[in-house]
Amino acid sequence: PLLVDPSGRLFFFPTLSHEHPECIWINAAKVRRLKDLGRKTLVQFPKDDLEVDIGIRSLRMQLKRCDLLTERLGKTDPRQR
């Protein structure tokens, strides 16, 4: 995951290697639901859906990493003490 805005804890994560021409960056905070389509996944956002060429397990792992980083930021942020 890539931290875009530390103050807002805004994370984006890639669907493929960041060097791959078909890589898509997803805003973790906007993901509402994931739907398994076999080798692909439907990512549901508040206003739109996106079918990506990545398995649901990989997407769930990316979202989990974003959650863990958000938690770590919360624990180290001096404004949270």
mmCIF file of N, CA and C in Angstrom:
data_model
loop_
_atom_site.group_PDB
_atom_site.id
_atom_site.type_symbol
_atom_site.label_atom_id
_atom_site.label_comp_id
_atom_site.label_asym_id
_atom_site.label_seq_id
_atom_site.Cartn_x
_atom_site.Cartn_y
_atom_site.Cartn_z
ATOM 1 N N PRO A 1 0.819 -1.207 0.000
ATOM 2 C CA PRO A 1 0.000 0.000 0.000
ATOM 3 C C PRO A 1 0.858 1.264 0.000
ATOM 4 N N LEU A 2 0.302 2.300 -0.559
ATOM 5 C CA LEU A 2 0.977 3.578 -0.639
ATOM 6 C C LEU A 2 0.196 4.603 0.171
ATOM 7 N N LEU A 3 0.857 5.226 1.127
ATOM 8 C CA LEU A 3 0.230 6.260 1.943
ATOM 9 C C LEU A 3 0.261 7.560 1.155
ATOM 10 N N VAL A 4 -0.908 8.045 0.752
ATOM 11 C CA VAL A 4 -1.010 9.239 -0.065
ATOM 12 C C VAL A 4 -1.153 10.483 0.809
ATOM 13 N N ASP A 5 -1.906 10.372 1.895
ATOM 14 C CA ASP A 5 -2.154 11.505 2.784
ATOM 15 C C ASP A 5 -2.070 11.036 4.233
ATOM 16 N N PRO A 6 -0.945 11.292 4.913
ATOM 17 C CA PRO A 6 -0.783 10.826 6.286
ATOM 18 C C PRO A 6 -1.812 11.395 7.252
ATOM 19 N N SER A 7 -2.192 12.642 7.076
ATOM 20 C CA SER A 7 -3.145 13.246 8.016
ATOM 21 C C SER A 7 -4.521 12.609 7.900
ATOM 22 N N GLY A 8 -4.885 12.213 6.707
ATOM 23 C CA GLY A 8 -6.184 11.576 6.509
ATOM 24 C C GLY A 8 -6.098 10.067 6.442
ATOM 25 N N ARG A 9 -4.861 9.550 6.596
ATOM 26 C CA ARG A 9 -4.616 8.108 6.516
ATOM 27 C C ARG A 9 -5.228 7.514 5.239
ATOM 28 N N LEU A 10 -4.892 8.130 4.132
ATOM 29 C CA LEU A 10 -5.423 7.736 2.830
ATOM 30 C C LEU A 10 -4.437 6.789 2.150
ATOM 31 N N PHE A 11 -4.845 5.532 1.988
ATOM 32 C CA PHE A 11 -4.010 4.507 1.370
ATOM 33 C C PHE A 11 -4.573 4.074 0.020
ATOM 34 N N PHE A 12 -3.684 3.913 -0.939
ATOM 35 C CA PHE A 12 -4.023 3.306 -2.218
ATOM 36 C C PHE A 12 -3.182 2.041 -2.337
ATOM 37 N N PHE A 13 -3.714 1.040 -3.015
ATOM 38 C CA PHE A 13 -2.936 -0.179 -3.244
ATOM 39 C C PHE A 13 -3.078 -0.605 -4.693
ATOM 40 N N PRO A 14 -2.033 -1.260 -5.240
ATOM 41 C CA PRO A 14 -2.060 -1.679 -6.644
ATOM 42 C C PRO A 14 -2.707 -3.045 -6.814
ATOM 43 N N THR A 15 -3.317 -3.237 -7.974
ATOM 44 C CA THR A 15 -3.892 -4.541 -8.285
ATOM 45 C C THR A 15 -2.830 -5.481 -8.866
ATOM 46 N N LEU A 16 -1.788 -4.913 -9.428
ATOM 47 C CA LEU A 16 -0.667 -5.660 -9.992
ATOM 48 C C LEU A 16 0.615 -4.929 -9.603
ATOM 49 N N SER A 17 1.739 -5.388 -10.097
ATOM 50 C CA SER A 17 2.976 -4.661 -9.860
ATOM 51 C C SER A 17 2.811 -3.228 -10.364
ATOM 52 N N HIS A 18 3.350 -2.265 -9.624
ATOM 53 C CA HIS A 18 3.199 -0.872 -10.025
ATOM 54 C C HIS A 18 3.843 -0.577 -11.381
ATOM 55 N N GLU A 19 4.707 -1.465 -11.846
ATOM 56 C CA GLU A 19 5.354 -1.298 -13.149
ATOM 57 C C GLU A 19 4.538 -1.915 -14.288
ATOM 58 N N HIS A 20 3.547 -2.706 -13.955
ATOM 59 C CA HIS A 20 2.732 -3.374 -14.976
ATOM 60 C C HIS A 20 1.826 -2.350 -15.647
ATOM 61 N N PRO A 21 1.728 -2.364 -16.972
ATOM 62 C CA PRO A 21 0.908 -1.364 -17.673
ATOM 63 C C PRO A 21 -0.594 -1.444 -17.348
ATOM 64 N N GLU A 22 -1.060 -2.582 -16.864
ATOM 65 C CA GLU A 22 -2.485 -2.716 -16.543
ATOM 66 C C GLU A 22 -2.765 -2.561 -15.043
ATOM 67 N N CYS A 23 -1.782 -2.076 -14.305
ATOM 68 C CA CYS A 23 -1.954 -1.863 -12.865
ATOM 69 C C CYS A 23 -2.993 -0.767 -12.615
ATOM 70 N N ILE A 24 -3.856 -1.028 -11.647
ATOM 71 C CA ILE A 24 -4.852 -0.056 -11.216
ATOM 72 C C ILE A 24 -4.617 0.201 -9.734
ATOM 73 N N TRP A 25 -4.647 1.473 -9.332
ATOM 74 C CA TRP A 25 -4.496 1.828 -7.924
ATOM 75 C C TRP A 25 -5.878 2.066 -7.336
ATOM 76 N N ILE A 26 -6.146 1.420 -6.207
ATOM 77 C CA ILE A 26 -7.470 1.489 -5.577
ATOM 78 C C ILE A 26 -7.371 2.197 -4.232
ATOM 79 N N ASN A 27 -8.283 3.115 -4.000
ATOM 80 C CA ASN A 27 -8.382 3.813 -2.715
ATOM 81 C C ASN A 27 -9.061 2.866 -1.727
ATOM 82 N N ALA A 28 -8.312 2.385 -0.749
ATOM 83 C CA ALA A 28 -8.831 1.388 0.191
ATOM 84 C C ALA A 28 -10.056 1.891 0.961
ATOM 85 N N ALA A 29 -10.101 3.179 1.258
ATOM 86 C CA ALA A 29 -11.211 3.737 2.041
ATOM 87 C C ALA A 29 -12.524 3.745 1.280
ATOM 88 N N LYS A 30 -12.463 3.675 -0.029
ATOM 89 C CA LYS A 30 -13.680 3.735 -0.846
ATOM 90 C C LYS A 30 -14.258 2.365 -1.195
ATOM 91 N N VAL A 31 -13.520 1.297 -0.897
ATOM 92 C CA VAL A 31 -14.018 -0.051 -1.213
ATOM 93 C C VAL A 31 -15.147 -0.394 -0.256
ATOM 94 N N ARG A 32 -16.304 -0.713 -0.798
ATOM 95 C CA ARG A 32 -17.471 -1.062 0.017
ATOM 96 C C ARG A 32 -17.670 -2.568 0.119
ATOM 97 N N ARG A 33 -17.367 -3.274 -0.978
ATOM 98 C CA ARG A 33 -17.612 -4.720 -0.995
ATOM 99 C C ARG A 33 -16.793 -5.350 -2.110
ATOM 100 N N LEU A 34 -16.418 -6.603 -1.902
ATOM 101 C CA LEU A 34 -15.740 -7.387 -2.923
ATOM 102 C C LEU A 34 -16.616 -8.579 -3.271
ATOM 103 N N LYS A 35 -16.703 -8.887 -4.553
ATOM 104 C CA LYS A 35 -17.493 -10.037 -4.995
ATOM 105 C C LYS A 35 -16.599 -10.943 -5.837
ATOM 106 N N ASP A 36 -16.518 -12.201 -5.433
ATOM 107 C CA ASP A 36 -15.674 -13.187 -6.103
ATOM 108 C C ASP A 36 -16.256 -13.560 -7.465
ATOM 109 N N LEU A 37 -15.427 -13.394 -8.509
ATOM 110 C CA LEU A 37 -15.826 -13.786 -9.866
ATOM 111 C C LEU A 37 -14.886 -14.860 -10.409
ATOM 112 N N GLY A 38 -14.343 -15.670 -9.525
ATOM 113 C CA GLY A 38 -13.385 -16.705 -9.940
ATOM 114 C C GLY A 38 -11.986 -16.135 -9.951
ATOM 115 N N ARG A 39 -11.415 -15.977 -11.137
ATOM 116 C CA ARG A 39 -10.065 -15.408 -11.241
ATOM 117 C C ARG A 39 -10.094 -13.876 -11.226
ATOM 118 N N LYS A 40 -11.259 -13.315 -11.241
ATOM 119 C CA LYS A 40 -11.418 -11.861 -11.194
ATOM 120 C C LYS A 40 -12.246 -11.505 -9.966
ATOM 121 N N THR A 41 -12.307 -10.207 -9.671
ATOM 122 C CA THR A 41 -13.082 -9.736 -8.526
ATOM 123 C C THR A 41 -13.825 -8.474 -8.921
ATOM 124 N N LEU A 42 -15.043 -8.359 -8.455
ATOM 125 C CA LEU A 42 -15.818 -7.142 -8.631
ATOM 126 C C LEU A 42 -15.612 -6.300 -7.378
ATOM 127 N N VAL A 43 -15.065 -5.115 -7.560
ATOM 128 C CA VAL A 43 -14.848 -4.192 -6.456
ATOM 129 C C VAL A 43 -15.985 -3.180 -6.494
ATOM 130 N N GLN A 44 -16.735 -3.102 -5.399
ATOM 131 C CA GLN A 44 -17.866 -2.188 -5.356
ATOM 132 C C GLN A 44 -17.493 -0.956 -4.541
ATOM 133 N N PHE A 45 -17.711 0.206 -5.166
ATOM 134 C CA PHE A 45 -17.471 1.505 -4.552
ATOM 135 C C PHE A 45 -18.825 2.162 -4.303
ATOM 136 N N PRO A 46 -18.856 3.284 -3.602
ATOM 137 C CA PRO A 46 -20.144 3.931 -3.330
ATOM 138 C C PRO A 46 -20.962 4.265 -4.584
ATOM 139 N N LYS A 47 -20.300 4.678 -5.661
ATOM 140 C CA LYS A 47 -21.049 5.118 -6.847
ATOM 141 C C LYS A 47 -20.810 4.284 -8.096
ATOM 142 N N ASP A 48 -19.928 3.290 -8.014
ATOM 143 C CA ASP A 48 -19.581 2.535 -9.219
ATOM 144 C C ASP A 48 -18.993 1.185 -8.834
ATOM 145 N N ASP A 49 -18.869 0.302 -9.807
ATOM 146 C CA ASP A 49 -18.238 -0.995 -9.622
ATOM 147 C C ASP A 49 -17.102 -1.124 -10.631
ATOM 148 N N LEU A 50 -16.115 -1.949 -10.287
ATOM 149 C CA LEU A 50 -14.975 -2.154 -11.157
ATOM 150 C C LEU A 50 -14.586 -3.624 -11.114
ATOM 151 N N GLU A 51 -14.505 -4.248 -12.269
ATOM 152 C CA GLU A 51 -14.044 -5.631 -12.349
ATOM 153 C C GLU A 51 -12.541 -5.612 -12.582
ATOM 154 N N VAL A 52 -11.808 -6.283 -11.699
ATOM 155 C CA VAL A 52 -10.345 -6.302 -11.809
ATOM 156 C C VAL A 52 -9.850 -7.725 -12.000
ATOM 157 N N ASP A 53 -8.736 -7.839 -12.673
ATOM 158 C CA ASP A 53 -8.151 -9.136 -13.018
ATOM 159 C C ASP A 53 -7.212 -9.598 -11.907
ATOM 160 N N ILE A 54 -7.782 -9.787 -10.717
ATOM 161 C CA ILE A 54 -7.028 -10.244 -9.549
ATOM 162 C C ILE A 54 -7.999 -11.003 -8.650
ATOM 163 N N GLY A 55 -7.537 -12.050 -8.017
ATOM 164 C CA GLY A 55 -8.398 -12.863 -7.164
ATOM 165 C C GLY A 55 -8.809 -12.134 -5.889
ATOM 166 N N ILE A 56 -9.923 -12.548 -5.345
ATOM 167 C CA ILE A 56 -10.463 -11.894 -4.160
ATOM 168 C C ILE A 56 -9.532 -12.038 -2.958
ATOM 169 N N ARG A 57 -8.831 -13.160 -2.837
ATOM 170 C CA ARG A 57 -7.906 -13.345 -1.699
ATOM 171 C C ARG A 57 -6.791 -12.305 -1.714
ATOM 172 N N SER A 58 -6.261 -12.017 -2.897
ATOM 173 C CA SER A 58 -5.199 -11.011 -3.015
ATOM 174 C C SER A 58 -5.722 -9.630 -2.638
ATOM 175 N N LEU A 59 -6.924 -9.310 -3.087
ATOM 176 C CA LEU A 59 -7.509 -8.010 -2.743
ATOM 177 C C LEU A 59 -7.778 -7.902 -1.246
ATOM 178 N N ARG A 60 -8.280 -8.962 -0.663
ATOM 179 C CA ARG A 60 -8.523 -8.940 0.789
ATOM 180 C C ARG A 60 -7.222 -8.738 1.562
ATOM 181 N N MET A 61 -6.145 -9.360 1.090
ATOM 182 C CA MET A 61 -4.848 -9.201 1.744
ATOM 183 C C MET A 61 -4.365 -7.748 1.631
ATOM 184 N N GLN A 62 -4.551 -7.141 0.480
ATOM 185 C CA GLN A 62 -4.155 -5.745 0.306
ATOM 186 C C GLN A 62 -4.958 -4.838 1.250
ATOM 187 N N LEU A 63 -6.251 -5.087 1.367
ATOM 188 C CA LEU A 63 -7.081 -4.288 2.271
ATOM 189 C C LEU A 63 -6.661 -4.498 3.729
ATOM 190 N N LYS A 64 -6.315 -5.726 4.058
ATOM 191 C CA LYS A 64 -5.863 -6.014 5.425
ATOM 192 C C LYS A 64 -4.565 -5.267 5.729
ATOM 193 N N ARG A 65 -3.659 -5.230 4.759
ATOM 194 C CA ARG A 65 -2.407 -4.488 4.944
ATOM 195 C C ARG A 65 -2.688 -3.003 5.179
ATOM 196 N N CYS A 66 -3.630 -2.460 4.442
ATOM 197 C CA CYS A 66 -4.002 -1.051 4.627
ATOM 198 C C CYS A 66 -4.565 -0.830 6.028
ATOM 199 N N ASP A 67 -5.399 -1.742 6.495
ATOM 200 C CA ASP A 67 -5.956 -1.635 7.849
ATOM 201 C C ASP A 67 -4.862 -1.677 8.905
ATOM 202 N N LEU A 68 -3.906 -2.595 8.743
ATOM 203 C CA LEU A 68 -2.809 -2.705 9.702
ATOM 204 C C LEU A 68 -1.965 -1.434 9.738
ATOM 205 N N LEU A 69 -1.694 -0.872 8.573
ATOM 206 C CA LEU A 69 -0.919 0.365 8.528
ATOM 207 C C LEU A 69 -1.688 1.523 9.145
ATOM 208 N N THR A 70 -2.982 1.562 8.935
ATOM 209 C CA THR A 70 -3.812 2.603 9.538
ATOM 210 C C THR A 70 -3.759 2.498 11.055
ATOM 211 N N GLU A 71 -3.845 1.277 11.576
ATOM 212 C CA GLU A 71 -3.754 1.062 13.024
ATOM 213 C C GLU A 71 -2.399 1.510 13.557
ATOM 214 N N ARG A 72 -1.341 1.162 12.858
ATOM 215 C CA ARG A 72 0.000 1.553 13.300
ATOM 216 C C ARG A 72 0.167 3.067 13.311
ATOM 217 N N LEU A 73 -0.374 3.718 12.311
ATOM 218 C CA LEU A 73 -0.296 5.180 12.277
ATOM 219 C C LEU A 73 -1.033 5.790 13.457
ATOM 220 N N GLY A 74 -2.165 5.214 13.791
ATOM 221 C CA GLY A 74 -2.950 5.719 14.913
ATOM 222 C C GLY A 74 -2.206 5.602 16.225
ATOM 223 N N LYS A 75 -1.425 4.549 16.389
ATOM 224 C CA LYS A 75 -0.686 4.319 17.629
ATOM 225 C C LYS A 75 0.556 5.192 17.731
ATOM 226 N N THR A 76 1.100 5.634 16.600
ATOM 227 C CA THR A 76 2.322 6.420 16.635
ATOM 228 C C THR A 76 2.066 7.913 16.442
ATOM 229 N N ASP A 77 0.840 8.276 16.149
ATOM 230 C CA ASP A 77 0.507 9.693 15.915
ATOM 231 C C ASP A 77 0.462 10.424 17.243
ATOM 232 N N PRO A 78 1.324 11.424 17.455
ATOM 233 C CA PRO A 78 1.342 12.138 18.743
ATOM 234 C C PRO A 78 0.022 12.842 19.058
ATOM 235 N N ARG A 79 -0.766 13.149 18.069
ATOM 236 C CA ARG A 79 -2.057 13.795 18.318
ATOM 237 C C ARG A 79 -3.051 12.821 18.941
ATOM 238 N N GLN A 80 -2.784 11.505 18.858
ATOM 239 C CA GLN A 80 -3.687 10.490 19.389
ATOM 240 C C GLN A 80 -3.412 10.165 20.847
ATOM 241 N N ARG A 81 -2.361 10.730 21.421
ATOM 242 C CA ARG A 81 -1.984 10.390 22.814
ATOM 243 C C ARG A 81 -2.725 11.224 23.805
#
